[in-house]
Amino acid sequence: MKKFLTYASVMLNSFQHFLVAAVFSFLFLSSNSNAQFKLPRYEIVTLDNGLTIYLMEKKDVPIISFSVLFDAGAIKDGETKGLSSFTAEALKFGTKNYSKDQIDSIFNFYGSSLNTYARLDYSGLYTEFMKNDLDKLLPVIKDIITNPTFPEEEIIKRKQRWVAELDQAKESPRQVIGAYYNNFLFTDSPYGNPVDGIKKTIEAVDRKAISSFYLDNVRSENCAIAVVGDFDSDKMKSELTNELGSWKVTTPRLINDLRFTNKNLKEPAVYLINKDNATETTFMIGGFGVPMSNQEQIQIDVINTILGGRFTSWLNDELRVNAGYTYGARSRFASYKTAGTFYISTFTATKNTEPAIDLAIKTYNRLFEKGIDEATLKSAKNYVKGQFPPEYETAGSLAGFLTQKYIYGLEDSYINDFEKTVDGMTVESANEIIKKYFPKDNLQYVLVGKGDEIRNIAKKYGKVIEKNISEDGF
Amino acid sequence: MKYILIFFISAVTMFAQVKADDVKSFTLKNGMKIFVLEDSSIPNANMYFFYKVGSRNEYVGITGISHFFEHMMFNGAKKYGPKQFDRVMEANGGSNNAYTSENITAYTDWFPSSSIEVMFDLEADRIANLNFDPKMIESERGVILSERSTGLENNPLEQLWQETQATAFIAHSYQWPVIGWESDIKSWTKEDLENYFHTYYAPNNCIVVISGDVKLNEVKKLAEKYFEPIPAGPKPRSLHTVEPEQTGEKRLFVKREVPTPYIMMTYHVPQNGSEDYYSLDLLNSILSEGESSRLYNSIVDNQQLALEVGSMYMDAFDPTLFFFYGICNDGITAAQLEKAILDEVDKIIKDGISESELQKVKNQKLMNFYKTTETINGMSNTIGTYELFFGDYKKMFSAPDDYKKVTAEDIKNVAVKYFTKQNRTVGVLNTEEAQ
């Protein structure tokens, strides 16, 4: 016997009070362990300055997860690729009241750490700490968000290491192939930006660029905070209001004029990245996928589970289990706010490059040629339903969902109706999903491997563009 | 959630919500010990099997077979033939994985709790009646070779680690990598696998942990039905090789094309359960947990000598190694980075650590404990790990207090005792050897 609480929340903006939250709650009681997993209750608060706050109490462990998200992702980098990521890290370089060393020491002392990061669509700050330490850490978090000083000395130090790290990353094809893939697909569109930049643009980053990126993009009206864990919501509301209610960026707000145009994939093409000392070929194959706003993401995920989303998926079964070409083969839809990609990815010993790619393509084509049958669909439906609840077991993962709601407009029904949506799929609708969303023609290939041995093989799959891995950028 | 009461003793010392007594256990007639933790926070459960076998039980010629065996456990038994284990599990909403270390092999199933009986049926079949299909052995050999080469391809540190470990040990079986040497992977036979199965895969050489939305009585009934009929096996011979004391510094060089050099240093140290364990483990945190840690703060941040630096002290049944590693910053030589790491070690040997540093790492341990108890997966894995490596799962719950007993002086003492030149092995990986 167990119970879940759900909360349907409606957000109201208030221009007169510190905060207003109108909340309607429904109690949901389930009577058996097969119950649909539900999003625990939470509350949304919007402060006067536009800051959005999500509060969810979860008291199984005495810790608090604190996730802050800014509408300041790498798609806003402009010419200075990596600026969003560098700015996110530079938030920790020092503030009005704390030096970098103090920030590091305070969080570590309380058994915690502070992570700032950037993705394509957003950047953010994440930390988790023991509930009793909120009072010591919240003022530091506030200063990091609202009063960073971006000290020159720290910027110079970090820049030097950052550039060396970009070289280092290319030692691992697995680590960098995604950046080559996005660059190949999106070219000049902002989604082609490598989040961590390239050497040339990182070398050009300076205090001025960081400060203006920060002032333009890290703003109360562009920011959401999700707090999940062991606290009292009313108290947390007043603490957050005290600390962040007066944060206001006064510089004019920038009008977003980003243009997103997917290039027209007119022919199959291969991006061959030569790594002279490679002993295996790491590859991705695919095309455009779907944006986060797509309403059939769950159904797409069920189909992808069959193709390359679990151990017995077709790709893993053929390339790993039957052929022994690889340790693992998978496929995935990577979705962003206004665009998305689909890819098959795996790696194999250089000598197996051709048969492994051929087998990947042959297996992928089964989707279009044979489609999905009843038994396979049923198995995949059970699988995604069975594996779903643990994804939202921790305070951190729930805080992540709440901030994603903010940036992508996800509905609670994504979680609450997950099972219903999965159960609603039929063989017919599954095969429709394939036709609608899985790219069939003009596939794009990225191969990272030993050029001399795979150059001729690459030609078989499309027009080849070659680049050396040691060249700056992707 | 069952446990929502919190008691406070001081700012940083609290009882966790899950208590040692909440973990129940029973032992089947065949010697298989089963732990159960009821937790209905999500409608799921997991099942961990910890076999007391790892690469330390291997010998030259069959290195890597423990890990290969881990893979073969998914490749067919009597009732469920090749591929059926995964297919049936996934069709019932479950997923699985496994890992092999020098010491143990662990298998996990994660599933909706409504599918629990299927999990028992699948597991009982492979524990009792694993089958070795020659075709599956050959394709799995390819998979393992790919797993080995992709690890080396993507991470120069892994290559340096393998070779440093092989140099630091001369007698004990910790000297070879868990994945095994390539020639052994290519050569072991079906008979080797069968021998291994009969020697180590008996129910009395395994402990099971089940956490999640389950009931103890139900688990007990299922265990008696599915696992109890599996006969016990003879106790495997215990390992008797003792690594002799290292009598002088060892140095090695690994040639590989890299943008900047890599370095690894090891010292022989005692295993879990030894009197110095908690001090060494806290020392490891002082050296490398978080941005304020000694190594990161000094070498990466202040001196800009490395892109990455760290230390490791891992669970072990036998005397093991304390590792230091680092990747040089652009323009920095391996010798410079080695000296910087040794300078930090010497500072601890000479001046010890501060009380606030000690409190910091104790707080970090407490936070890690809470993170572990946040998920049913963390609970099962940690219960099993403590039961095996510390002899009692309850040590998991007393760990925050056990760490609390360590003094700053204890930490200085273990640094003095173990971080000696005589006890050290230094490995460098670089494009060219320094002249």
mmCIF file of N, CA, C and O in Angstrom, chain A residues 10-13 18-23 43-47 50-55 225 233 237 241:
data_model
loop_
_atom_site.group_PDB
_atom_site.id
_atom_site.type_symbol
_atom_site.label_atom_id
_atom_site.label_comp_id
_atom_site.label_asym_id
_atom_site.label_seq_id
_atom_site.Cartn_x
_atom_site.Cartn_y
_atom_site.Cartn_z
ATOM 1 N N VAL A 10 -1.090 26.391 -10.717
ATOM 2 C CA VAL A 10 -1.339 27.453 -11.679
ATOM 3 C C VAL A 10 -0.522 28.654 -11.255
ATOM 4 O O VAL A 10 -0.476 29.005 -10.089
ATOM 5 N N MET A 11 0.151 29.242 -12.167
ATOM 6 C CA MET A 11 1.020 30.341 -11.820
ATOM 7 C C MET A 11 0.337 31.675 -12.091
ATOM 8 O O MET A 11 -0.271 31.864 -13.124
ATOM 9 N N LEU A 12 0.410 32.567 -11.148
ATOM 10 C CA LEU A 12 -0.105 33.919 -11.349
ATOM 11 C C LEU A 12 1.041 34.902 -11.185
ATOM 12 O O LEU A 12 1.908 34.735 -10.349
ATOM 13 N N ASN A 13 1.051 35.922 -11.966
ATOM 14 C CA ASN A 13 2.044 36.970 -11.778
ATOM 15 C C ASN A 13 1.453 38.065 -10.914
ATOM 16 O O ASN A 13 0.296 38.413 -11.016
ATOM 17 N N PHE A 18 5.048 40.922 -2.996
ATOM 18 C CA PHE A 18 6.308 40.222 -3.155
ATOM 19 C C PHE A 18 6.122 38.955 -3.978
ATOM 20 O O PHE A 18 6.854 38.651 -4.882
ATOM 21 N N LEU A 19 5.140 38.235 -3.569
ATOM 22 C CA LEU A 19 4.921 36.995 -4.299
ATOM 23 C C LEU A 19 3.476 36.550 -4.143
ATOM 24 O O LEU A 19 2.835 36.810 -3.142
ATOM 25 N N VAL A 20 3.023 35.928 -5.151
ATOM 26 C CA VAL A 20 1.681 35.355 -5.104
ATOM 27 C C VAL A 20 1.739 33.985 -5.733
ATOM 28 O O VAL A 20 2.337 33.804 -6.777
ATOM 29 N N ALA A 21 1.187 33.043 -5.085
ATOM 30 C CA ALA A 21 1.112 31.734 -5.719
ATOM 31 C C ALA A 21 -0.284 31.193 -5.489
ATOM 32 O O ALA A 21 -0.756 31.130 -4.377
ATOM 33 N N ALA A 22 -0.941 30.879 -6.549
ATOM 34 C CA ALA A 22 -2.259 30.271 -6.415
ATOM 35 C C ALA A 22 -2.105 28.783 -6.714
ATOM 36 O O ALA A 22 -1.621 28.417 -7.764
ATOM 37 N N VAL A 23 -2.490 28.022 -5.782
ATOM 38 C CA VAL A 23 -2.206 26.601 -5.912
ATOM 39 C C VAL A 23 -3.459 25.775 -5.648
ATOM 40 O O VAL A 23 -4.150 25.984 -4.669
ATOM 41 N N GLU A 43 5.007 23.683 -5.767
ATOM 42 C CA GLU A 43 4.393 25.000 -5.791
ATOM 43 C C GLU A 43 5.209 25.909 -6.710
ATOM 44 O O GLU A 43 6.434 25.790 -6.755
ATOM 45 N N ILE A 44 4.541 26.795 -7.430
ATOM 46 C CA ILE A 44 5.264 27.760 -8.257
ATOM 47 C C ILE A 44 5.048 29.155 -7.689
ATOM 48 O O ILE A 44 3.926 29.520 -7.351
ATOM 49 N N VAL A 45 6.115 29.904 -7.590
ATOM 50 C CA VAL A 45 6.046 31.265 -7.071
ATOM 51 C C VAL A 45 6.742 32.171 -8.072
ATOM 52 O O VAL A 45 7.790 31.815 -8.594
ATOM 53 N N THR A 46 6.138 33.309 -8.361
ATOM 54 C CA THR A 46 6.849 34.276 -9.200
ATOM 55 C C THR A 46 7.066 35.551 -8.411
ATOM 56 O O THR A 46 6.119 36.143 -7.892
ATOM 57 N N LEU A 47 8.308 35.945 -8.280
ATOM 58 C CA LEU A 47 8.607 37.170 -7.538
ATOM 59 C C LEU A 47 8.345 38.386 -8.424
ATOM 60 O O LEU A 47 8.233 38.276 -9.644
ATOM 61 N N GLY A 50 10.249 38.973 -11.530
ATOM 62 C CA GLY A 50 10.087 38.023 -12.620
ATOM 63 C C GLY A 50 10.730 36.665 -12.369
ATOM 64 O O GLY A 50 10.557 35.731 -13.145
ATOM 65 N N LEU A 51 11.473 36.551 -11.288
ATOM 66 C CA LEU A 51 12.139 35.284 -10.969
ATOM 67 C C LEU A 51 11.094 34.199 -10.662
ATOM 68 O O LEU A 51 10.195 34.415 -9.857
ATOM 69 N N THR A 52 11.242 33.053 -11.314
ATOM 70 C CA THR A 52 10.304 31.950 -11.114
ATOM 71 C C THR A 52 10.906 30.920 -10.158
ATOM 72 O O THR A 52 12.053 30.517 -10.341
ATOM 73 N N ILE A 53 10.124 30.545 -9.163
ATOM 74 C CA ILE A 53 10.629 29.604 -8.160
ATOM 75 C C ILE A 53 9.701 28.392 -8.055
ATOM 76 O O ILE A 53 8.484 28.538 -7.956
ATOM 77 N N TYR A 54 10.285 27.206 -8.101
ATOM 78 C CA TYR A 54 9.528 25.962 -7.904
ATOM 79 C C TYR A 54 9.964 25.361 -6.577
ATOM 80 O O TYR A 54 11.161 25.236 -6.323
ATOM 81 N N LEU A 55 9.007 24.998 -5.739
ATOM 82 C CA LEU A 55 9.339 24.417 -4.439
ATOM 83 C C LEU A 55 8.655 23.069 -4.289
ATOM 84 O O LEU A 55 7.439 22.954 -4.438
ATOM 85 N N ILE A 225 14.362 28.962 -10.488
ATOM 86 C CA ILE A 225 15.048 28.216 -9.430
ATOM 87 C C ILE A 225 14.122 27.088 -8.984
ATOM 88 O O ILE A 225 12.948 27.326 -8.707
ATOM 89 N N SER A 233 8.147 24.811 2.829
ATOM 90 C CA SER A 233 7.972 25.677 1.657
ATOM 91 C C SER A 233 7.770 27.146 2.030
ATOM 92 O O SER A 233 8.323 28.031 1.382
ATOM 93 N N LYS A 237 10.244 30.025 0.853
ATOM 94 C CA LYS A 237 9.730 31.134 0.047
ATOM 95 C C LYS A 237 10.236 32.461 0.609
ATOM 96 O O LYS A 237 10.718 33.317 -0.122
ATOM 97 N N THR A 241 12.867 34.981 -1.138
ATOM 98 C CA THR A 241 12.399 36.335 -1.430
ATOM 99 C C THR A 241 13.340 37.365 -0.820
ATOM 100 O O THR A 241 13.699 38.352 -1.461
#
